Every structure is written in C-alpha cells, then in structure tokens.
mmCIF file of C-alpha atoms and ligand atoms in Angstrom:
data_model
loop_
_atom_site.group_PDB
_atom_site.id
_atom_site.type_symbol
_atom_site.label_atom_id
_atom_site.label_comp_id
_atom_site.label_asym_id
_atom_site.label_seq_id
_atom_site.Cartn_x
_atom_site.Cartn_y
_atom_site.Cartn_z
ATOM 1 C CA UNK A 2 0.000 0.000 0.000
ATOM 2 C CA UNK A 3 1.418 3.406 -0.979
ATOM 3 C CA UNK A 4 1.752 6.088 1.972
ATOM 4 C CA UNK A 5 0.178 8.817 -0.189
ATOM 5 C CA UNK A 6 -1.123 8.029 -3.852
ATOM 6 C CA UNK A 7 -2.860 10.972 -6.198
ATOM 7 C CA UNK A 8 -5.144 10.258 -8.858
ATOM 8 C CA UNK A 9 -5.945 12.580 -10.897
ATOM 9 C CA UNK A 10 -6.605 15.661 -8.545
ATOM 10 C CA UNK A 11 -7.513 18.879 -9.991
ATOM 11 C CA UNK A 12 -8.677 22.243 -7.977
ATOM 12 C CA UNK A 13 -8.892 25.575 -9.160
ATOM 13 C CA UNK A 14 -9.582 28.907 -7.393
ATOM 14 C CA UNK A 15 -12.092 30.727 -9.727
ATOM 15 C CA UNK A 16 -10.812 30.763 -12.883
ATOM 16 C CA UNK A 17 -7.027 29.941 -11.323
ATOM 17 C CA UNK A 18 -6.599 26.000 -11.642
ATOM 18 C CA UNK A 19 -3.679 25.356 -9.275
ATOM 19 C CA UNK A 20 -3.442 21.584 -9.520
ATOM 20 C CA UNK A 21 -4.460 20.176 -13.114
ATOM 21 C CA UNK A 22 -5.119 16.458 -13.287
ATOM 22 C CA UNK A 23 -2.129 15.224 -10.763
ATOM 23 C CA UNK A 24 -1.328 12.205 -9.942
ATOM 24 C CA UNK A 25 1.563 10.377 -7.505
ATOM 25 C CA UNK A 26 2.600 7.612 -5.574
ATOM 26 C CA UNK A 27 4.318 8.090 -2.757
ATOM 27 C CA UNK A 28 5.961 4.726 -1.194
ATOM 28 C CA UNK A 29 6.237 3.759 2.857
ATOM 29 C CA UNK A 30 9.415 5.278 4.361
ATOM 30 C CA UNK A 31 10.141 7.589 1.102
ATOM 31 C CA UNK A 32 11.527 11.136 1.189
ATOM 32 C CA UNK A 33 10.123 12.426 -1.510
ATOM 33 C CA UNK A 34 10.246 16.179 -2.736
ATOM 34 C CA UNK A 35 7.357 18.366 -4.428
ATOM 35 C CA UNK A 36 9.792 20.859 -6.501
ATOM 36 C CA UNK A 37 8.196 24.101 -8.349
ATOM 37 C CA UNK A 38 8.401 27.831 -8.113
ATOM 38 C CA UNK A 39 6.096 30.286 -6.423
ATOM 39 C CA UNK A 40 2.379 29.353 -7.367
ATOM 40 C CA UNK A 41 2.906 25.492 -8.830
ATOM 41 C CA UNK A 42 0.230 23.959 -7.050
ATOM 42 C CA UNK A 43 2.495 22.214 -3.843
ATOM 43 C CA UNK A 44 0.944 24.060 -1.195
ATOM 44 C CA UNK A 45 -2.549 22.656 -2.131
ATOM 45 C CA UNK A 46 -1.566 19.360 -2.599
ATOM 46 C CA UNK A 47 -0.261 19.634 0.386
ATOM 47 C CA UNK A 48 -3.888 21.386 2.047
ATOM 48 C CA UNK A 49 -5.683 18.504 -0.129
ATOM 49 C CA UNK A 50 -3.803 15.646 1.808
ATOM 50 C CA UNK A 51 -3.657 17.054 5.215
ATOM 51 C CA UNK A 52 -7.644 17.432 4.520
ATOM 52 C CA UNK A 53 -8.168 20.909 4.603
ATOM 53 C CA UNK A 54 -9.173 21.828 0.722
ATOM 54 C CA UNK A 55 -11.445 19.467 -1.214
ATOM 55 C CA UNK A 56 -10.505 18.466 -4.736
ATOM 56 C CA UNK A 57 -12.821 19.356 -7.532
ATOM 57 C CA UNK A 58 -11.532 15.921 -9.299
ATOM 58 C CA UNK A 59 -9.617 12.951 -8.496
ATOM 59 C CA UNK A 60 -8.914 10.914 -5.358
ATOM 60 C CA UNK A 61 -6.086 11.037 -2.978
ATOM 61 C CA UNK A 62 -5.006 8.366 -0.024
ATOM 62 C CA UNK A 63 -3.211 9.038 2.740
ATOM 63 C CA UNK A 64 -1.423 5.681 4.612
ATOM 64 C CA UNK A 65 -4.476 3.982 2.478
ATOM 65 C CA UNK A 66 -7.249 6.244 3.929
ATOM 66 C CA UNK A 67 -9.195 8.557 1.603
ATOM 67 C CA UNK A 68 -8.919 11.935 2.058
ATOM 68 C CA UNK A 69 -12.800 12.399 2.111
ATOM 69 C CA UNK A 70 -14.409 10.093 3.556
ATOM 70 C CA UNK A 71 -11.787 8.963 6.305
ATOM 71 C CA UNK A 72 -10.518 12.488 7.448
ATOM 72 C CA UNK A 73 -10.324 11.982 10.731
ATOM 73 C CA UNK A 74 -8.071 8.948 10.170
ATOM 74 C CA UNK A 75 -6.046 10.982 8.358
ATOM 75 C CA UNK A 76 -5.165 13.670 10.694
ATOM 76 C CA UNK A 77 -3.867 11.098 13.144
ATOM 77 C CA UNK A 78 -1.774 10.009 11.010
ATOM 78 C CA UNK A 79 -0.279 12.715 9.201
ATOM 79 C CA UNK A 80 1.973 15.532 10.546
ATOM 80 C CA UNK A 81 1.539 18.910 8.881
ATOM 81 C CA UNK A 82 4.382 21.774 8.696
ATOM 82 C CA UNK A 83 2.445 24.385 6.786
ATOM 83 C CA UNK A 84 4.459 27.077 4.872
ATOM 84 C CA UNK A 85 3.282 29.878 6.876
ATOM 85 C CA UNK A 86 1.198 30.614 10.771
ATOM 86 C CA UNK A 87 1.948 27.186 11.902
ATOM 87 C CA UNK A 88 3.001 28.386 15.131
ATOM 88 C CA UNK A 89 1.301 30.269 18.258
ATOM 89 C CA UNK A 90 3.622 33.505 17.889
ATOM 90 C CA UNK A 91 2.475 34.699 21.508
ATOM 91 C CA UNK A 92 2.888 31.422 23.305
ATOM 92 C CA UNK A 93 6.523 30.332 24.522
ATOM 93 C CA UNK A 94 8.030 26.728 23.316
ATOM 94 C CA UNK A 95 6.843 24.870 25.605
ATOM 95 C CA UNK A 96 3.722 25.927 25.219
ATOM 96 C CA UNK A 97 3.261 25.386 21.495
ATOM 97 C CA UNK A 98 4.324 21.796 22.156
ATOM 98 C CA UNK A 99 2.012 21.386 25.198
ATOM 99 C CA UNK A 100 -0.716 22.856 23.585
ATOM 100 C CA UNK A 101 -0.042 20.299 19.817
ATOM 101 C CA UNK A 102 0.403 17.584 22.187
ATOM 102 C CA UNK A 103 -3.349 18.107 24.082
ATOM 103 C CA UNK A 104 -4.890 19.034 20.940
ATOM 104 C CA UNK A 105 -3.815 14.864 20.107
ATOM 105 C CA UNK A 106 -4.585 13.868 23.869
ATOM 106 C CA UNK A 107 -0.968 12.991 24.173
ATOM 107 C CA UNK A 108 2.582 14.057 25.694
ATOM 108 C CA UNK A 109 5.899 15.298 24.477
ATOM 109 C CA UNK A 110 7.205 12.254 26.716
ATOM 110 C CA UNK A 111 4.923 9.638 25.958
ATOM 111 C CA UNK A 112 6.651 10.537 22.213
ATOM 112 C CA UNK A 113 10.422 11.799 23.567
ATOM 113 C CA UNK A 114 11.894 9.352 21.710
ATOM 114 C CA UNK A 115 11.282 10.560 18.077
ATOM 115 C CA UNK A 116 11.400 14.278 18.825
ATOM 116 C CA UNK A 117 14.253 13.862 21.028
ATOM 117 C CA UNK A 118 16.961 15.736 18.512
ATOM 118 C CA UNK A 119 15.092 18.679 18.024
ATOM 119 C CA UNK A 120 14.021 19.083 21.620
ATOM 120 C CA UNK A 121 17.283 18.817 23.076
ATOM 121 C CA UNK A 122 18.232 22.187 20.629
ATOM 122 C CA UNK A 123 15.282 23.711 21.012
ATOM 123 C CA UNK A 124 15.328 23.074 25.445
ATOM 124 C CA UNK A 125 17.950 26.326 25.901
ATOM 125 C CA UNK A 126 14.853 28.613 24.521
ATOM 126 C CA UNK A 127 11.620 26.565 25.800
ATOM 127 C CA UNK A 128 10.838 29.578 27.574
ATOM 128 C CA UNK A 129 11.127 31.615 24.686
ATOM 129 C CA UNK A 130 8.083 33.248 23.052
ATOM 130 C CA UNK A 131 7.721 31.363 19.358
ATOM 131 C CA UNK A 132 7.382 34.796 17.893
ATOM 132 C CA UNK A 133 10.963 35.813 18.974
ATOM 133 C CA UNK A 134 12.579 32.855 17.953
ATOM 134 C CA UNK A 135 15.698 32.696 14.762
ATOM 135 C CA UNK A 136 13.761 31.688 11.933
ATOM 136 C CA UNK A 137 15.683 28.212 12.119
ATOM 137 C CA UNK A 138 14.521 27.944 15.333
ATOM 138 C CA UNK A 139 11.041 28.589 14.522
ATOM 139 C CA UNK A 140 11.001 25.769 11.987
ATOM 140 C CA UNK A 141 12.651 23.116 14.344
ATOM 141 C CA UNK A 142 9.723 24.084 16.747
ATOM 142 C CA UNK A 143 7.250 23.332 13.899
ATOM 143 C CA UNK A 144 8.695 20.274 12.977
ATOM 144 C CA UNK A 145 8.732 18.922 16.884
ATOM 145 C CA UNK A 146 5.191 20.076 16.666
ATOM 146 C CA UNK A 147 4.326 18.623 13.561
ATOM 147 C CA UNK A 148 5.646 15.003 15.179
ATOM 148 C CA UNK A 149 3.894 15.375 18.332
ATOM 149 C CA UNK A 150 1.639 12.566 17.815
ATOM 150 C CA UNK A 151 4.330 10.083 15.983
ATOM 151 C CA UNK A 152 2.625 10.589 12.277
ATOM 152 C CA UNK A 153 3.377 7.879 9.981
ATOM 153 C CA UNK A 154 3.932 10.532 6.893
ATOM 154 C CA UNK A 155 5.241 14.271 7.636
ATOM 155 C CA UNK A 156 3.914 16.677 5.086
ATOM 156 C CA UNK A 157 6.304 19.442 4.705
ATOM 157 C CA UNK A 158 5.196 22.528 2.813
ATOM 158 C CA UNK A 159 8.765 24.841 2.003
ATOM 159 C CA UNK A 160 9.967 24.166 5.445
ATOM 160 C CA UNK A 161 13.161 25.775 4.947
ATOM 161 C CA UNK A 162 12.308 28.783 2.971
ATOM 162 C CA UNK A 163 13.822 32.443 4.584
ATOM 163 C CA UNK A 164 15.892 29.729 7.075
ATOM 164 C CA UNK A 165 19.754 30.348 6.983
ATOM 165 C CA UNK A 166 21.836 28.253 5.007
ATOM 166 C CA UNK A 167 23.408 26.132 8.478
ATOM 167 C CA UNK A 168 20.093 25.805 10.052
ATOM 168 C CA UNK A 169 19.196 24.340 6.515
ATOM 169 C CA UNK A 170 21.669 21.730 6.670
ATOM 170 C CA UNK A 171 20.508 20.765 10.026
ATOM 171 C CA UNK A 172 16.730 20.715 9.133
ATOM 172 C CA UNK A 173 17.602 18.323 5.937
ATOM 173 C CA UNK A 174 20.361 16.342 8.703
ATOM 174 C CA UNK A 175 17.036 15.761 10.889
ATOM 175 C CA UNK A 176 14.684 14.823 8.173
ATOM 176 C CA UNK A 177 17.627 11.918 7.357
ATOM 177 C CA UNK A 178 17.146 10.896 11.035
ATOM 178 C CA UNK A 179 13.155 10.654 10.813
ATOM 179 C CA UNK A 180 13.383 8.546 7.637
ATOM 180 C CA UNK A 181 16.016 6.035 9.375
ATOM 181 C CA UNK A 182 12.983 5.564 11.693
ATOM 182 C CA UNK A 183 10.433 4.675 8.909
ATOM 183 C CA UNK A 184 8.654 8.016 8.137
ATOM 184 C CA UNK A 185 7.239 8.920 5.307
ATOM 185 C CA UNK A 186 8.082 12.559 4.491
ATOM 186 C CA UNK A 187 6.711 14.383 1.356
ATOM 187 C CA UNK A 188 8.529 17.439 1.325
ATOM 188 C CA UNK A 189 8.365 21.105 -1.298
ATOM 189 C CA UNK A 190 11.343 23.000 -1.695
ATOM 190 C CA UNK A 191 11.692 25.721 -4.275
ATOM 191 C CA UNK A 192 15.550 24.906 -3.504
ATOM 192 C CA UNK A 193 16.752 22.634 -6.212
ATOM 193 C CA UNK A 194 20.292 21.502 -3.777
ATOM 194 C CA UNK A 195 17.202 20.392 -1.190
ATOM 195 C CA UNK A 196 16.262 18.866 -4.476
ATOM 196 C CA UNK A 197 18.717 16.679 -5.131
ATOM 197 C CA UNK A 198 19.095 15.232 -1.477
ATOM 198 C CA UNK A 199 15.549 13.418 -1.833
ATOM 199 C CA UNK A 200 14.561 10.140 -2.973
ATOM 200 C CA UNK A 201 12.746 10.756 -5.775
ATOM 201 C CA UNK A 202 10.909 14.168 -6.790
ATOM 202 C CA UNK A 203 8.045 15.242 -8.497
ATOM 203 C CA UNK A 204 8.767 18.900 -10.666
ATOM 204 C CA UNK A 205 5.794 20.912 -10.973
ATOM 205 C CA UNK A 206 4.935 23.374 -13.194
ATOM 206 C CA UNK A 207 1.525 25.380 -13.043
ATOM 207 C CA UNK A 208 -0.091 23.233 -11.439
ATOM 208 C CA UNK A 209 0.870 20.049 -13.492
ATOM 209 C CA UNK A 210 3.550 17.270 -13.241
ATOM 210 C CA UNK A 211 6.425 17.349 -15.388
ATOM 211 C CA UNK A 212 8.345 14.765 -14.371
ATOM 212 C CA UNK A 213 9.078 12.116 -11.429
ATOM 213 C CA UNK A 214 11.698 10.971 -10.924
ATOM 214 C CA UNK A 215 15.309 10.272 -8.925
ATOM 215 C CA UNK A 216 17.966 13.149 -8.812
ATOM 216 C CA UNK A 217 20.342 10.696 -10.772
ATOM 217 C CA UNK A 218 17.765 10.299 -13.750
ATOM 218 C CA UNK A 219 16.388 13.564 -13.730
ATOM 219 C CA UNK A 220 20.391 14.805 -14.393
ATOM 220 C CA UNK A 221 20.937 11.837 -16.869
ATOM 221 C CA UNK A 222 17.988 12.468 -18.695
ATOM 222 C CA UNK A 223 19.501 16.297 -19.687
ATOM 223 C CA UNK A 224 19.727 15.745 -23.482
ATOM 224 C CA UNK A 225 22.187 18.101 -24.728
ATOM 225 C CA UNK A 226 25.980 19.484 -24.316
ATOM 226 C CA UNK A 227 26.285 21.568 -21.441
ATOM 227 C CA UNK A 228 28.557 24.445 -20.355
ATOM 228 C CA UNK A 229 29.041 27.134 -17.963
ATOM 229 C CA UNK A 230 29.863 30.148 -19.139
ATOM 230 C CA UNK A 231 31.691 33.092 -17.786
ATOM 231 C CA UNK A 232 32.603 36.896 -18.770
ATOM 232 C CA UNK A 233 32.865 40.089 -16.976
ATOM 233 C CA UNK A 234 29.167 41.271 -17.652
ATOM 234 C CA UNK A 235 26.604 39.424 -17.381
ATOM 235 C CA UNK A 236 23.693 40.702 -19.370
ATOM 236 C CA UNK A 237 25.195 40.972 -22.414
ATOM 237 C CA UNK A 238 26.786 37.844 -21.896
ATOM 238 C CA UNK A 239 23.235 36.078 -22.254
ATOM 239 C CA UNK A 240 21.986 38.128 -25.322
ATOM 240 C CA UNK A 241 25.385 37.454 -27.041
ATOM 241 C CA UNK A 242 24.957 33.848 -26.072
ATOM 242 C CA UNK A 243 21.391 33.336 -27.625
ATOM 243 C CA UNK A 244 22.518 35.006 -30.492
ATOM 244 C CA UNK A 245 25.208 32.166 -30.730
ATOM 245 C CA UNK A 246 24.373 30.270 -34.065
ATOM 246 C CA UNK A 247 24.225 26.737 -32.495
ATOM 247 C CA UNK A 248 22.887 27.767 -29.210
ATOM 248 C CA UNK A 249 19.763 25.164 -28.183
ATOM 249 C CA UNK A 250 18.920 27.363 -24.741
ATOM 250 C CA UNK A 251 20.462 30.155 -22.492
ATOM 251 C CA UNK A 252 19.781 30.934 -19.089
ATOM 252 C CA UNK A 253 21.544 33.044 -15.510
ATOM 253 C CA UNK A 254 23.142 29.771 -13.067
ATOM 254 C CA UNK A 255 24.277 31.599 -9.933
ATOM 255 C CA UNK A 256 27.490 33.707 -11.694
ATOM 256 C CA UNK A 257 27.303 31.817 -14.912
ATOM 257 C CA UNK A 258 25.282 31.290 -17.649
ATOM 258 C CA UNK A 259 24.813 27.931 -18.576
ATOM 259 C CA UNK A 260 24.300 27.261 -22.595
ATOM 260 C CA UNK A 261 23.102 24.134 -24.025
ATOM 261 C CA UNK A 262 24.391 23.549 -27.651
ATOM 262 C CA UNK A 263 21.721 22.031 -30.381
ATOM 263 C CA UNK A 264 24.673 19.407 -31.364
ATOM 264 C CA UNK A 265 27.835 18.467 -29.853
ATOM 265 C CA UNK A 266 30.877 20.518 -30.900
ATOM 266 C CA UNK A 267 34.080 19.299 -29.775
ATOM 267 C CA UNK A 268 35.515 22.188 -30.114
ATOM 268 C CA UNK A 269 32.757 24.300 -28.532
ATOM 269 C CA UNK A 270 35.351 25.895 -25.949
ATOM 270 C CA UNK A 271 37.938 27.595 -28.216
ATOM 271 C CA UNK A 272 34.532 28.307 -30.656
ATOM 272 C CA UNK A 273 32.543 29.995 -27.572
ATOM 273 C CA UNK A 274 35.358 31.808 -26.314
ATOM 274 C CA UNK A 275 36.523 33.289 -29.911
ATOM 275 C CA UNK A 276 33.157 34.352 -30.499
ATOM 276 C CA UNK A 277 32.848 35.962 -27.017
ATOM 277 C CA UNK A 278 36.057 37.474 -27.471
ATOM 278 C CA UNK A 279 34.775 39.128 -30.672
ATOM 279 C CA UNK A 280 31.982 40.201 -29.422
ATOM 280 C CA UNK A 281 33.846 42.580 -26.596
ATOM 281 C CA UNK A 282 33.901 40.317 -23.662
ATOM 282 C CA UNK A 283 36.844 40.060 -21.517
ATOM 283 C CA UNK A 284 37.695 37.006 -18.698
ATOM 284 C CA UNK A 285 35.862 34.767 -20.541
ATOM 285 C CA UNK A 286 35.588 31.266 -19.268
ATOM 286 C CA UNK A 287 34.059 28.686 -21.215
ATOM 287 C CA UNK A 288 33.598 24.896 -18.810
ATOM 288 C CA UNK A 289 32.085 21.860 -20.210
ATOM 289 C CA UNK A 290 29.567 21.005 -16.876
ATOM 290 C CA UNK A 291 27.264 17.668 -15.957
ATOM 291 C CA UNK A 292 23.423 19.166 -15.530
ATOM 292 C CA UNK A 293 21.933 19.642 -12.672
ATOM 293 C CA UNK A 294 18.278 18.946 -11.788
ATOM 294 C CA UNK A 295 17.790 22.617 -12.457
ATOM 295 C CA UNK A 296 18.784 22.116 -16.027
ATOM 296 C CA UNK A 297 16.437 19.500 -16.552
ATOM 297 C CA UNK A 298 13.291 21.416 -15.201
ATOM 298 C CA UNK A 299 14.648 24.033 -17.600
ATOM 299 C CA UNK A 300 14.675 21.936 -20.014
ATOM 300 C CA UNK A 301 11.274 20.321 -19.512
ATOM 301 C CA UNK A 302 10.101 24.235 -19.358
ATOM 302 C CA UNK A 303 10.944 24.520 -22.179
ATOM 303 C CA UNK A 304 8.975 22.023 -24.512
ATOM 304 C CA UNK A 305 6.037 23.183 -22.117
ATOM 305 C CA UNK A 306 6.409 26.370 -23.859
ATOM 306 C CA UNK A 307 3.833 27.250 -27.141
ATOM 307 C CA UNK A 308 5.811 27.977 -30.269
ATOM 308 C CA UNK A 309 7.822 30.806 -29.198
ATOM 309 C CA UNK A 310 9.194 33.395 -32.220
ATOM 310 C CA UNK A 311 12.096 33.456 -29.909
ATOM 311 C CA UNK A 312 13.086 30.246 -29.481
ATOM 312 C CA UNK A 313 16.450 30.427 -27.270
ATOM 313 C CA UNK A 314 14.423 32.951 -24.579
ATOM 314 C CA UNK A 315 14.690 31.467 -21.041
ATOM 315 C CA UNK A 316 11.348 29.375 -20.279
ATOM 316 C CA UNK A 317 11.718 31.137 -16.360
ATOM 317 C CA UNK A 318 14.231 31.698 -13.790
HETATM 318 N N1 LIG B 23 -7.074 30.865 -1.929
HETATM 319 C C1 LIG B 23 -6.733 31.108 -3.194
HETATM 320 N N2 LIG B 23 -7.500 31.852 -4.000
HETATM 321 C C2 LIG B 23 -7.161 32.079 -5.289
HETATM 322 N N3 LIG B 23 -6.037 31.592 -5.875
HETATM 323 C C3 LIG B 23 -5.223 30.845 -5.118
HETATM 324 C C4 LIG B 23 -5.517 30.569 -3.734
HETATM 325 N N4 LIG B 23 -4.513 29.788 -3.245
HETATM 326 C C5 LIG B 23 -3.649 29.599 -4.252
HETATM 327 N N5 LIG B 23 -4.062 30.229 -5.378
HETATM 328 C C6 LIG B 23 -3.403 30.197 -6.696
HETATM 329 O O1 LIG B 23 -3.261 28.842 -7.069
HETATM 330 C C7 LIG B 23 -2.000 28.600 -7.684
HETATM 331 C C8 LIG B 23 -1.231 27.543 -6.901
HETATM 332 O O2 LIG B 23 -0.943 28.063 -5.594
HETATM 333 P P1 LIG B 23 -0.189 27.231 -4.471
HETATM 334 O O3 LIG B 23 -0.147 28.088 -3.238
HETATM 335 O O4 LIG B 23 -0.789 25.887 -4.358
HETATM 336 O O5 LIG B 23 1.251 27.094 -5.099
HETATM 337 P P2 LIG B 23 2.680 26.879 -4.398
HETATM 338 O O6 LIG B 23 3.482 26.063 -5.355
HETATM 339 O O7 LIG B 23 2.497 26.376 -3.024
HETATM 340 O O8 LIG B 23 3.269 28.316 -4.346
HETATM 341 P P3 LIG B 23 3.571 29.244 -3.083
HETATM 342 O O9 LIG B 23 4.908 28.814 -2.597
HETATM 343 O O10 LIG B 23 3.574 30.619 -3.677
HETATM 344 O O11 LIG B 23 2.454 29.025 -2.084
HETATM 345 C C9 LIG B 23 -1.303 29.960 -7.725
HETATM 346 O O12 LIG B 23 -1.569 30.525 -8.992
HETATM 347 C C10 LIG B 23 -1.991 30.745 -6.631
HETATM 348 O O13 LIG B 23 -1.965 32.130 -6.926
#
C-alpha cells in the first residue's frame, strides 16, 4: 500500500486551476520532494492531503485512507508543517508543544523518543516566546510540533524557505534521522540543492507534473551538451549567447550562464570563447559542466512552452 497516492486531482480557485489532473505515488518510508516555483500547485496538494481543501476531481489516499471520507483517520496520522502561521507567535516553546500535544490527547514524553533531537536544541529557549525565535529555530519548533503525535507521513510545505543556510543543513540532517525511523516525508522546496538530497521528486509546473523521478535520472535524462559560461558582464553575456548560431537554450546559473548547444561541438570551448572574445567580452571562461536537476526542469520548461518566435528565450528563472 502506498503512503500517499494521487489520482488525478484537480482544484482551481475561480478561474485559477492550481493543480491540473495530478497524480503520484508516494511509497512507505520515502523522502520524496514536491519541486516548483512560487504558485505550482504544492501548497494545495499539500492542504488537499492534510484534509483541509477538497478536490474538484480525483482521489487522494493518505497511509491507504481517503482523504474524504476517512478524514479523521487521516489527521492522526499525518503531521503537517504548513508554509506559513503554523506556530502560536504569543505562546513560549513549551507551550506550542504542550498545547499540539493536548490538541492529540498525548505528551511530548509519551513521544520523547522521536522528537528527542530537536528538543534537546530547542530546550535552551523553551521559555522563549515562538514569535521571537531565529527563523531556524522557529522551523525546528514546527517540525517537533508537527511530530507530536508520531505521524506515519510528515507533510512538509517549504519548510526551509527564509531559514539560513546552516540551520538548513541541520533541518535536511534531521529529516535523514526521521526517515532512518520509517517516516514517510513528502517534502516542497523551491531549492533545487534540497532537491537533489531526496529520494525521488516530483517537478511541478503550473499546477501540473512534469516529471518524477530520482535526482540521478532527472540529471541523466539532460539531453544536450552543457557548459558554464563566464565573462565580466553578465547581461550581455546572455543576449550574445542566444545570439550564438548553435545555441539550443540560455539561461543566468548563480554567476554563470549555462548554454546548451543544439549538437555536440568538440571544439565548442575555443569556438565559444573566440566568439565571445569578438563580441567585446573580456575574462571569458568557457567549462564543459554535468546538468543539474535545475537544467532539466529548464529543459522540460521549455517544450512546455507554445511555439515561441524566440526560441532560445529562457522558459523562467
Ligand atoms: N485561496 C486562493 N485563491 C485564489 N487563488 C489561489 C488561492 N490559493 C492559491 N491560489 C493560486 O493557485 C495557484 C497555486 O498556488 P499554491 O499556493 O498551491 O502554489 P505553491 O506552489 O504552493 O506556491 P507558493 O509557494 O507561492 O504558495 C497559484 O496561482 C496561486 O496564486
């Protein structure tokens, strides 16, 4: 039996459809990762599992129950991190996890054992208000929360977004720790590193699925020759790089730009760099590079797009 299966969900706002015709197995003890930009549909997914929004179409289980008719069953078995408000702001530590712990008629020591980790960091502030905690500290609290009543899947909606980059670390460390002890965790990230450190991932696009699959596939599966590209300026870098004759696609990667050819070149370094070089651009640094699973979502962005009279423009970034 999957932990969380999807079939076929739609739901639209109005005339917004945030989730078109999903669907997604999830297996027992997975850590699997809902990856998309602002406004691809995770954090109702997420809402439609924990039981909160309806579907307008499909069905969805959660640890086999259905997410209409057996609710209730549902929320004892599911821990929910929501994006956002998850957390009394005026009530100290303690009493957030008092207070998630009565709400399931249980104890943070009838459950010490799995939430031990993250109590033990978070004991130095328990008298702390949640509202004047670090941001990393905020989302360790939610997470303890979140596990109050031992769930058998975690759904995590961008638990780490506006968290430093160390207490990031630590909060992907601790999700490694819940999986050793047989958690399901379904997890969003708009961070594709986060990415790449679960099991298998869905990338979402407006609402739709363009792909599941494992980090290692989803990088394999990158069709074309791929380097990173550098020059003193930026911007004109890019236009001067779509303008390249056998450029396939374009695109700002951190302090590069990383260009996808239409057909291998072997010598696509000494070509790139004498046409940069003619072009004006000094410290030009052309680097053959393996794609990432960024590249591939690019990628698959890019057939999503309609015929496009500019055909090397960036899909998004
Ligand atoms: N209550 C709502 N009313 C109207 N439109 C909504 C509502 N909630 C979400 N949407 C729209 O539905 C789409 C999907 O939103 P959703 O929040 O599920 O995406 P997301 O991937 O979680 O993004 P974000 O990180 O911004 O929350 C977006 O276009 C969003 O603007």
């Amino acid at each position: 039996m999957p932990a969380v299966e999807l079939t076929n969900i739609s739901k639209a706002y109005g005339t917004t459809a945030a989730v078109r015709d999903v669907s997604l197995t999830v297996e027992p003890g997975e850590l699997f990762g809902l990856i998309g930009p602002d406004g691809a549909g995770k954090t109702t997914l997420f809402r439609i599992l924990a039981t909160l929004l309806l579907a307008d179409a499909g069905t969805a289980t959660v640890a086999g129950h259905d997410v209409v008719r057996d609710f209730r069953a549902i929320r004892n078995v599911v821990g929910y991190m929501p994006g956002r408000f998850s957390l009394y702001q005026d009530l100290t530590v303690q009493e957030n996890l008092a207070f998630f712990a009565a709400v399931f008629r249980t104890t943070v020591q009838e459950n010490y054992e799995l939430v031990r980790d993250i109590y033990e960091q978070l004991a130095p502030f328990k008298d702390r208000r949640a509202g004047a905690l670090s941001g990393g500290m905020k989302q360790k609290l939610a997470l303890c929360c979140a596990l109050i009543h031992k769930p058998e899947v975690l759904l995590l909606d961008e638990p780490t977004t506006g968290v430093d980059a160390v207490s990031r670390q630590e909060f992907w460390h601790m999700l490694g720790t819940l999986k050793a002890k047989g958690i399901t965790i379904v997890v969003s990230t708009p961070y594709m590193d986060e990415a790449a450190r679960c099991e298998r991932v869905a990338l979402l696009q407006t609402g739709q699925v363009l792909r599941v699959d494992t980090p290692a596939a989803l990088r394999a599966a990158y069709p074309w020759p791929l380097y990173a590209v550098r020059a003193a300026r930026m911007h004109p870098l890019l236009q001067d790089l779509r303008a390249y004759p056998g450029t396939h696609s374009c695109y700002a990667f951190g302090e590069t730009a990383h260009l996808s050819l239409a057909r291998p070149d072997a010598e696509a370094t000494a070509h790139l760099t004498a046409y940069l070089t003619g072009k004006g651009h000094r410290d030009v640094a052309v680097t053959p590079v393996p794609a990432t699973i960024e590249d591939t979502f690019m990628e698959l962005l890019t057939q999503q797009q309609p015929a496009n009279p500019e055909p090397h423009e960036p899909a998004a970034q």
